[in-house]
CSV table of C-alpha atoms in Angstrom, one decimal:
chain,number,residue,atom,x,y,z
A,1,UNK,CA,0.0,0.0,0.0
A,2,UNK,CA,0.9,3.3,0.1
A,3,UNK,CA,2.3,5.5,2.6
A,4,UNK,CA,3.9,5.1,5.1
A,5,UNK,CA,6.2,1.1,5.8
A,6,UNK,CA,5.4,-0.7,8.4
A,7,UNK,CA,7.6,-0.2,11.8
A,8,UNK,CA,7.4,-3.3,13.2
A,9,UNK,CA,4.8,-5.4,15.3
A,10,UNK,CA,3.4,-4.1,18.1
A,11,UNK,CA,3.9,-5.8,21.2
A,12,UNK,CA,0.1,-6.5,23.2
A,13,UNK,CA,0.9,-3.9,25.4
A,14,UNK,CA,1.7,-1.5,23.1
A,15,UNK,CA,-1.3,-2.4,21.1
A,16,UNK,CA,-3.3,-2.0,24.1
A,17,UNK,CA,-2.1,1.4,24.8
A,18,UNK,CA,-2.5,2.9,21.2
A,19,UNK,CA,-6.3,1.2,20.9
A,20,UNK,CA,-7.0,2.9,24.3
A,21,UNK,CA,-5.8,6.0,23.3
A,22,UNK,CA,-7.4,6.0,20.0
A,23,UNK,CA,-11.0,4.7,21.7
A,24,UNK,CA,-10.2,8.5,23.4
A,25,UNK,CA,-9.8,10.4,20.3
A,26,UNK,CA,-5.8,10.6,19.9
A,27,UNK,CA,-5.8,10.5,16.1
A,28,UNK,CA,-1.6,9.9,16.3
A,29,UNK,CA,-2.6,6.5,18.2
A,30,UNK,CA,-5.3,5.5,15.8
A,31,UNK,CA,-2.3,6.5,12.9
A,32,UNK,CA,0.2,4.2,14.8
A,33,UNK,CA,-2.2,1.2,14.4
A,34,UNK,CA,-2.8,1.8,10.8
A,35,UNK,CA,1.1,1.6,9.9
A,36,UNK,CA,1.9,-1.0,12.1
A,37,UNK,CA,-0.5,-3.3,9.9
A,38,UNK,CA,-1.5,-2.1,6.5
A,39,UNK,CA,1.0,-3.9,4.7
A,40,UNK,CA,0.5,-7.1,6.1
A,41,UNK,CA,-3.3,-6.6,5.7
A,42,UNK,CA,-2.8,-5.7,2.5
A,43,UNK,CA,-0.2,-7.9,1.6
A,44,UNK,CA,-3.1,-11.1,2.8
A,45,UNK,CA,-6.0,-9.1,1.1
A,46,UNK,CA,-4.1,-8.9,-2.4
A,47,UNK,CA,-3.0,-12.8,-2.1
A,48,UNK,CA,-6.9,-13.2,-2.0
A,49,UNK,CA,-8.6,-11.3,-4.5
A,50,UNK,CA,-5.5,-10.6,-6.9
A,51,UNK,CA,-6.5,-7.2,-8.1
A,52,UNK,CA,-4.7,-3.9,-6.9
A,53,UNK,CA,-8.0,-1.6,-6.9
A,54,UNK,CA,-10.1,-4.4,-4.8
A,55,UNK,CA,-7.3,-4.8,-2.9
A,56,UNK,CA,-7.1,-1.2,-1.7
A,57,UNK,CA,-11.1,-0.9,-1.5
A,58,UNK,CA,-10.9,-4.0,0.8
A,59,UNK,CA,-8.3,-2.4,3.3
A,60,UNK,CA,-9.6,1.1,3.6
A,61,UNK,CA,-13.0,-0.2,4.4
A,62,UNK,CA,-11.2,-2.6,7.0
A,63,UNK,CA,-9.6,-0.4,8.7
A,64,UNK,CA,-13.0,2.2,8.6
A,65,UNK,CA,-14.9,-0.7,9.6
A,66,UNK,CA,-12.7,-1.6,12.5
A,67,UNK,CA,-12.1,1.8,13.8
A,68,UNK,CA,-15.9,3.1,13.4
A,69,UNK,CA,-16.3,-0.1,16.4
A,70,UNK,CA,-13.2,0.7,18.2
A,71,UNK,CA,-14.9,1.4,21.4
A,72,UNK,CA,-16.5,-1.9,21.0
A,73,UNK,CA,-13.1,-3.9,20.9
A,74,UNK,CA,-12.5,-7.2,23.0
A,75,UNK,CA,-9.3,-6.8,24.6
A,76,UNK,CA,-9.1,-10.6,24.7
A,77,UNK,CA,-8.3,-10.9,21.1
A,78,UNK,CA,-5.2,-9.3,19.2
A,79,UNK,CA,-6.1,-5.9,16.9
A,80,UNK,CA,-4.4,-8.3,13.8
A,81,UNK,CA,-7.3,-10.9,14.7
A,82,UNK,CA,-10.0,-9.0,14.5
A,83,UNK,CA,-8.7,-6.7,12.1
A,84,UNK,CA,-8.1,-9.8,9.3
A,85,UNK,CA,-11.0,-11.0,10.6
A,86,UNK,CA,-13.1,-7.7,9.0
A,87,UNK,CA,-11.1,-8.4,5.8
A,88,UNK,CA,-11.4,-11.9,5.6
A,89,UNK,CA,-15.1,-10.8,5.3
A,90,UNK,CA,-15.1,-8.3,2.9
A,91,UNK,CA,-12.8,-10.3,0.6
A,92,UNK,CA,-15.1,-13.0,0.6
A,93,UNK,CA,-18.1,-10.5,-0.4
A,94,UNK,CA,-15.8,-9.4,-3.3
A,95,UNK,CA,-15.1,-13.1,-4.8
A,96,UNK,CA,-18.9,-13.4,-4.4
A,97,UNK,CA,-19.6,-10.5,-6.3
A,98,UNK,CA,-17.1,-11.5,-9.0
A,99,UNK,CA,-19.0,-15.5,-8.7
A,100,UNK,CA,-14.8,-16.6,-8.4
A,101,UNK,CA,-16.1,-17.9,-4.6
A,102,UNK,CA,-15.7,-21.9,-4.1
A,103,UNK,CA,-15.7,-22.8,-0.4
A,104,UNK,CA,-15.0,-26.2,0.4
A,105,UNK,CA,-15.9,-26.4,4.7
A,106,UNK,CA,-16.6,-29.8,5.5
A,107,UNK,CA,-13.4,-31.5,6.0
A,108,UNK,CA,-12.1,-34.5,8.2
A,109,UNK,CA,-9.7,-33.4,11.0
A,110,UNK,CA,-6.4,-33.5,10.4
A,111,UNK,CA,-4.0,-35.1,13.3
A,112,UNK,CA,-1.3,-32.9,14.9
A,113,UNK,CA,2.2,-32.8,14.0
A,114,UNK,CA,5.0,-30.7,13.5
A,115,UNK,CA,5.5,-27.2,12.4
A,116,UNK,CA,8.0,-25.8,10.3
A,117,UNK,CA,8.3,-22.1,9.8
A,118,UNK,CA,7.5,-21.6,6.5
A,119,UNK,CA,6.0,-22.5,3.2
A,120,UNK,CA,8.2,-23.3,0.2
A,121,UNK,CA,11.3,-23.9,2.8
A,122,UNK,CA,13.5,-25.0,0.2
A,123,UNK,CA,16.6,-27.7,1.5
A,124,UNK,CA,19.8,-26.4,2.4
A,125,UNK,CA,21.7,-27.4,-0.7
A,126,UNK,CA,20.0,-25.1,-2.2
A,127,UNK,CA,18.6,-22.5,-0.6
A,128,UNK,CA,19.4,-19.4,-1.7
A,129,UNK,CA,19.9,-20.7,-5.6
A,130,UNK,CA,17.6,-19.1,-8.1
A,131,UNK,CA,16.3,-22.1,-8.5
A,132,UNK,CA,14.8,-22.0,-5.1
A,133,UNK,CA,13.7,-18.4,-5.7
A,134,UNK,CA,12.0,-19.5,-8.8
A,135,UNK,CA,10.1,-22.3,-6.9
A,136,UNK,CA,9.2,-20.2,-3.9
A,137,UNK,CA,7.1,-17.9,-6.9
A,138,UNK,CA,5.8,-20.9,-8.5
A,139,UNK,CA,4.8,-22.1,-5.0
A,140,UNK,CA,3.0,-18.9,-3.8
A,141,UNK,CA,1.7,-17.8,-7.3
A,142,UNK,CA,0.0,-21.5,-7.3
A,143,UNK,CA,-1.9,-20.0,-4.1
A,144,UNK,CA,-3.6,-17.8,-6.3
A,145,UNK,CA,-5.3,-21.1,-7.2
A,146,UNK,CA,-6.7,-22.5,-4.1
A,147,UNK,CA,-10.5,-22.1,-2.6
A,148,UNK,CA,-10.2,-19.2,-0.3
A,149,UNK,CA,-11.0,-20.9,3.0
A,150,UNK,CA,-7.8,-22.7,1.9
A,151,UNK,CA,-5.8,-19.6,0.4
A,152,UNK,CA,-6.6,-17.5,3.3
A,153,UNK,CA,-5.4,-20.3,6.3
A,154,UNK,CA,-2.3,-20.9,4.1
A,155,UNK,CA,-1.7,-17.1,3.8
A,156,UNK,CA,-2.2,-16.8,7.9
A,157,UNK,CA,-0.8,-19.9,8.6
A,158,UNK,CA,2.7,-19.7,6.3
A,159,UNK,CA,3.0,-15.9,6.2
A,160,UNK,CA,1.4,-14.7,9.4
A,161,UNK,CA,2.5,-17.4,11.3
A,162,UNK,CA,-0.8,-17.6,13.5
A,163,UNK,CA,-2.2,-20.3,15.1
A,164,UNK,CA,-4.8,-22.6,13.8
A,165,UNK,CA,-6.6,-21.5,16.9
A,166,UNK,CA,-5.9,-17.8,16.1
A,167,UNK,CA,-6.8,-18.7,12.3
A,168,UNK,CA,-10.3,-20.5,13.2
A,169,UNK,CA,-10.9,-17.4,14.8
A,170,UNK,CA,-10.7,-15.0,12.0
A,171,UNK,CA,-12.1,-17.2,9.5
A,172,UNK,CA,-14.9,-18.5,11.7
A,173,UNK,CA,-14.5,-22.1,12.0
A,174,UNK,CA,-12.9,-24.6,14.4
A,175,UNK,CA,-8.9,-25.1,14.6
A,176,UNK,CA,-10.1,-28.4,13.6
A,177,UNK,CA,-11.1,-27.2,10.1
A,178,UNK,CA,-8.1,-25.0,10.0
A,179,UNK,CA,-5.9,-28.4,10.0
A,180,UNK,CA,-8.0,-30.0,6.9
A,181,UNK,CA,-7.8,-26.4,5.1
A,182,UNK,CA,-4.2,-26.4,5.6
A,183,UNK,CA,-3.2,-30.6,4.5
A,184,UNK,CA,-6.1,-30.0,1.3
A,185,UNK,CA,-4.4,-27.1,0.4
A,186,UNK,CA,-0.7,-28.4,0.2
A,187,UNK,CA,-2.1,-31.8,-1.0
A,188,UNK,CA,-3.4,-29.5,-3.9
A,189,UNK,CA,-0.7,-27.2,-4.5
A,190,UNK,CA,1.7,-30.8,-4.6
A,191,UNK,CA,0.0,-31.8,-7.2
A,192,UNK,CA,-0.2,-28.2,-9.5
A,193,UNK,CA,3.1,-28.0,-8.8
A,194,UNK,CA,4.0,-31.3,-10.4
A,195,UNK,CA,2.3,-30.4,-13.3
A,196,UNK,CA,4.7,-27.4,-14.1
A,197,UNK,CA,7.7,-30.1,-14.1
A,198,UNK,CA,9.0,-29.9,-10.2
A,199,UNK,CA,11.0,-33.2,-10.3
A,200,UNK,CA,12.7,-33.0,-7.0
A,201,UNK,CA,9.7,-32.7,-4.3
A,202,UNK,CA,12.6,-33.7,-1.6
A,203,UNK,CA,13.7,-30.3,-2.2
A,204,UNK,CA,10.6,-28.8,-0.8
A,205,UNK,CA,9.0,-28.8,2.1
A,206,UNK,CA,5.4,-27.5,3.1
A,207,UNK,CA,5.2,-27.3,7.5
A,208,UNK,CA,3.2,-29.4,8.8
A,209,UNK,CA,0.6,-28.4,11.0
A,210,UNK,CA,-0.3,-27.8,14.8
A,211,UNK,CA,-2.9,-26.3,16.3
């Protein structure tokens, strides 16, 4: 987006603070919480609706939306939740509107494992080749292709690096569902990916999931 880059995530204290200051007016506070996450809102909203001028309609109406029920916040959740959560929304609403919507809900749980950091981690041999840059873009532009309950927990799951449980919560459905969202969606992307002639799949390495 434009303006100005993001300083760095706020700590829950500090978000605290600003949100309580901007619930009392202080327009500098309400400023602070705008930097701190338009370009990872935007950065998630873009990944899901793939056009630049929905993008930015979808973000300033966020953020209007989220500040116009400031004074209504829950403390209990993180400002990032709730604010992906009123995007999440709104994307949706968009894909609707453009009939690109295909949501896939009812999935069977996935069982924990472990977590790697990352999507795309590509094996150390490799890792900062240009062949690994080249299959980190394949990997992410395949994305584009997912559902969007699946694009969206891969987006907060790999890039955000939320919980499942944080996840369920902005897109409205159990960690449970998160899991299946999350194993469909690199069960799917494997198998795109093999279709644009990626021979070595030892090379790459989707996280697994926990909750």
């Amino acid at each position: 987006m434009n303006g100005e880059a993001d300083t760095g995530r706020l700590t829950q204290l500090e978000e605290r603070r600003l949100i309580e200051r901007a619930q009392r007016g202080c327009e500098a506070s309400a400023h602070r919480l705008i930097v701190a996450h338009q370009d990872r809102l935007h950065a998630f909203v873009w990944r899901m609706v793939r056009r630049d001028h929905d993008a930015e309609e979808i973000c300033q109406d966020a953020f209007l939306r989220a500040f116009q029920a400031l004074d209504k916040f829950d403390f209990s959740y993180r400002f990032s939740t709730w604010l992906f959560t009123i995007g999440y929304r709104l994307c949706l609403n968009t894909m609707r509107r453009r009939k690109d919507y295909s949501g896939e809900m009812d999935f069977s749980v996935l069982p924990n494992d472990g977590r790697s950091d990352s999507a795309g981690d590509i094996s150390d041999e490799f890792a900062n080749s240009d062949e690994a840059k080249r299959l980190k873009k394949v990997i992410w532009d395949s994305v584009e292709n997912l559902t969007p309950p699946q694009r969206a927990a891969v987006l907060l799951f790999y890039r955000e690096s939320l919980s499942c449980q944080d996840i369920g919560e902005i897109l409205d459905m159990p960690a449970a569902t998160v899991k299946s969202h999350l194993h469909r969606a690199r069960t799917r992307l494997k198998g795109m990916l093999e279709k644009q002639l990626v021979e070595d799949w030892s090379a790459i390495k989707f996280g697994d999931v926990s909750a």
